[in-house]
Amino acid sequence: MPALVLLGAQWGDEGKGKATDLLGGSVDYVVRYQGGNNAGHTVVVGDQKYALHLLPSGILSPGCTPVIGNGVVVDPSVLFSELNGLNDRGVDTSKLLISGNAHIITPYNVTVDKVTERFLGKRKIGTTGRGIGPTYADKINRVGIRIQDLYDESILTQKVEAALDGKNQLLTKVFNRRAIEVGQVVEELLGYADRLKPYVADTVLVLNQALEQDKVVLFEGGQGTLLDIDHGTYPFVTSSNPTAGGACTGAGVGPTKISRVIGILKAYTTRVGSGPFPTELFDEDGDALRRIGGERGVTTGRDRRCGWFDAVIARYATRVNGLTDFFLTKLDVLTGWEQIPVCVAYEIDGRRVEELPYSQTDFHHAKPVYEYLPGWSEDITKAKSFSDLPKNAQDYVKALEEMSGAPISAIGVGPGRDETIEINSFL
Ligand code: IMP
């Protein structure tokens, strides 16, 4: 009954796509359990590069059933354009399953996301503008539209009416925008119903039955631990739970079924959008990490903020997710530095602090305390085993492992599918 959770241990964009795809061949189901098309996975297969936002990356592995769980928010127009793009390149997408309980990102949710950010001005979150937060807000306010609502026009109309009642007041009276018409929205949503139908399923039942039959199920988190609505750097977070517990609620699988929780950890740190980031660099080292690491958002095209590895964050990720393993990515990007700073603690108002402070004020004041590890200059992209790595790279990995509190079971040494060193098998 191997049920693995794979999630970002930092602020997202750690290279989950590569890790998921590496496991894809031996995995029967790959499940997304939260988020929507705010995520961005780049998966390299042979000489082909795929950028996925909403679809689970297992869609590229022929034997694997990709599943969009109940905890995901789905923009049908994005779903179809992603499916069309893959079909045009010869990828079979017919096995996809989508929970009837997943919520739909409606056009008005996208509008509200954009106008709210504009309204916040310099206090903005820096969202991806895809309507993610407003869709989850509707879900929690119990005025959301679910995929299953597309199959009952009368219910759909009532629900869209309920959702737009308050929003139109807000749009016209606060944001100075035109009201959105119920009929137009209903018509647009109904237009998706037929094409979606073959994919809609009781995914909770399917996944639990699969686990009873000893199938391998991989739960793939979008975003990352510090973007979690409960455990992240609130309010500069996404509106769902990428942390491990989210896999249970977002897919309908009990915590006793989860066998392994793997944190994807970049060998340095990046984040997009606003919010605190203690090891952020504003100098040529930051520019170099951005350039060498190709640190530009897959979804928004924004440059990512870059900084050194932060062990305080890694320890926190181990704790809140109950991590059993790490997959360390992009180690090759650090090749060429004489010394590599690693943040081992924070200094907050003159005190040394070893663990992530629970107070946001403290976290905003946190200054990194660095240890300097010796770098390496040899090309490591051809390394196939841990012993192929230069001694200093081995020591860097061992030091990170010790500081972070869980074994590093795989290391990414290049963007390609096979440029990975496996130390312990995940299965
Ligand atoms: P939202 O998810 O669009 O509401 O954006 C909220 C915050 O999460 C912003 O800082 C985004 O830049 C960030 N974010 C959302 N999705 C991702 C992702 O996949 N990787 C990294 N950051 C993300």
mmCIF file with all atom_site columns, C-alpha atoms and ligand atoms in Angstrom, residues 11-13 38-40 113 125-129 132-133 223 227 237-238 272-274 302, ligand 1:
data_model
loop_
_atom_site.group_PDB
_atom_site.id
_atom_site.type_symbol
_atom_site.label_atom_id
_atom_site.label_alt_id
_atom_site.label_comp_id
_atom_site.label_asym_id
_atom_site.label_entity_id
_atom_site.label_seq_id
_atom_site.pdbx_PDB_ins_code
_atom_site.Cartn_x
_atom_site.Cartn_y
_atom_site.Cartn_z
_atom_site.occupancy
_atom_site.B_iso_or_equiv
_atom_site.pdbx_formal_charge
_atom_site.auth_seq_id
_atom_site.auth_comp_id
_atom_site.auth_asym_id
_atom_site.auth_atom_id
_atom_site.pdbx_PDB_model_num
ATOM   1  C CA  . TRP A 1 11  ? 8.518  28.332 -1.154  1.00 0.00 ? 11  TRP A CA  1
ATOM   2  C CA  . GLY A 1 12  ? 7.703  26.149 -4.157  1.00 0.00 ? 12  GLY A CA  1
ATOM   3  C CA  . ASP A 1 13  ? 9.500  25.715 -7.484  1.00 0.00 ? 13  ASP A CA  1
ATOM   4  C CA  . ASN A 1 38  ? -0.922 28.706 -10.042 1.00 0.00 ? 38  ASN A CA  1
ATOM   5  C CA  . ALA A 1 39  ? 1.557  25.815 -9.937  1.00 0.00 ? 39  ALA A CA  1
ATOM   6  C CA  . GLY A 1 40  ? 4.217  25.306 -12.550 1.00 0.00 ? 40  GLY A CA  1
ATOM   7  C CA  . ASP A 1 113 ? -8.140 38.158 -7.760  1.00 0.00 ? 113 ASP A CA  1
ATOM   8  C CA  . ILE A 1 125 ? 0.386  39.450 -2.020  1.00 0.00 ? 125 ILE A CA  1
ATOM   9  C CA  . GLY A 1 126 ? 1.885  39.115 -5.489  1.00 0.00 ? 126 GLY A CA  1
ATOM   10 C CA  . THR A 1 127 ? -0.572 36.349 -6.429  1.00 0.00 ? 127 THR A CA  1
ATOM   11 C CA  . THR A 1 128 ? -0.395 34.600 -9.774  1.00 0.00 ? 128 THR A CA  1
ATOM   12 C CA  . GLY A 1 129 ? -3.660 36.341 -10.716 1.00 0.00 ? 129 GLY A CA  1
ATOM   13 C CA  . ILE A 1 132 ? -6.976 30.794 -6.791  1.00 0.00 ? 132 ILE A CA  1
ATOM   14 C CA  . GLY A 1 133 ? -7.589 32.708 -3.533  1.00 0.00 ? 133 GLY A CA  1
ATOM   15 C CA  . GLN A 1 223 ? 3.544  25.385 -4.261  1.00 0.00 ? 223 GLN A CA  1
ATOM   16 C CA  . LEU A 1 227 ? 3.214  28.996 1.041   1.00 0.00 ? 227 LEU A CA  1
ATOM   17 C CA  . VAL A 1 237 ? 0.902  32.447 1.063   1.00 0.00 ? 237 VAL A CA  1
ATOM   18 C CA  . THR A 1 238 ? -1.392 30.586 -1.260  1.00 0.00 ? 238 THR A CA  1
ATOM   19 C CA  . VAL A 1 272 ? 8.181  34.518 -6.051  1.00 0.00 ? 272 VAL A CA  1
ATOM   20 C CA  . GLY A 1 273 ? 5.728  37.155 -4.902  1.00 0.00 ? 273 GLY A CA  1
ATOM   21 C CA  . SER A 1 274 ? 5.949  39.257 -1.751  1.00 0.00 ? 274 SER A CA  1
ATOM   22 C CA  . ARG A 1 302 ? 8.408  36.583 -13.155 1.00 0.00 ? 302 ARG A CA  1
HETATM 23 P P1  . IMP B 2 .   ? -1.763 32.535 -5.472  1.00 0.00 ? 1   IMP B P1  1
HETATM 24 O O1  . IMP B 2 .   ? -1.494 31.092 -5.210  1.00 0.00 ? 1   IMP B O1  1
HETATM 25 O O2  . IMP B 2 .   ? -1.898 32.863 -6.942  1.00 0.00 ? 1   IMP B O2  1
HETATM 26 O O3  . IMP B 2 .   ? -2.916 33.065 -4.660  1.00 0.00 ? 1   IMP B O3  1
HETATM 27 O O4  . IMP B 2 .   ? -0.471 33.379 -4.983  1.00 0.00 ? 1   IMP B O4  1
HETATM 28 C C1  . IMP B 2 .   ? -0.115 33.461 -3.605  1.00 0.00 ? 1   IMP B C1  1
HETATM 29 C C2  . IMP B 2 .   ? 1.401  33.396 -3.429  1.00 0.00 ? 1   IMP B C2  1
HETATM 30 O O5  . IMP B 2 .   ? 1.870  32.100 -3.741  1.00 0.00 ? 1   IMP B O5  1
HETATM 31 C C3  . IMP B 2 .   ? 2.186  34.350 -4.334  1.00 0.00 ? 1   IMP B C3  1
HETATM 32 O O6  . IMP B 2 .   ? 3.342  34.772 -3.642  1.00 0.00 ? 1   IMP B O6  1
HETATM 33 C C4  . IMP B 2 .   ? 2.583  33.464 -5.506  1.00 0.00 ? 1   IMP B C4  1
HETATM 34 O O7  . IMP B 2 .   ? 3.712  33.956 -6.193  1.00 0.00 ? 1   IMP B O7  1
HETATM 35 C C5  . IMP B 2 .   ? 2.879  32.181 -4.759  1.00 0.00 ? 1   IMP B C5  1
HETATM 36 N N1  . IMP B 2 .   ? 2.746  30.977 -5.604  1.00 0.00 ? 1   IMP B N1  1
HETATM 37 C C6  . IMP B 2 .   ? 1.615  30.430 -6.053  1.00 0.00 ? 1   IMP B C6  1
HETATM 38 N N2  . IMP B 2 .   ? 1.877  29.319 -6.760  1.00 0.00 ? 1   IMP B N2  1
HETATM 39 C C7  . IMP B 2 .   ? 3.203  29.147 -6.727  1.00 0.00 ? 1   IMP B C7  1
HETATM 40 C C8  . IMP B 2 .   ? 4.086  28.137 -7.241  1.00 0.00 ? 1   IMP B C8  1
HETATM 41 O O8  . IMP B 2 .   ? 3.693  27.140 -7.853  1.00 0.00 ? 1   IMP B O8  1
HETATM 42 N N3  . IMP B 2 .   ? 5.398  28.317 -6.979  1.00 0.00 ? 1   IMP B N3  1
HETATM 43 C C9  . IMP B 2 .   ? 5.862  29.362 -6.265  1.00 0.00 ? 1   IMP B C9  1
HETATM 44 N N4  . IMP B 2 .   ? 5.085  30.314 -5.759  1.00 0.00 ? 1   IMP B N4  1
HETATM 45 C C10 . IMP B 2 .   ? 3.761  30.202 -5.988  1.00 0.00 ? 1   IMP B C10 1
#
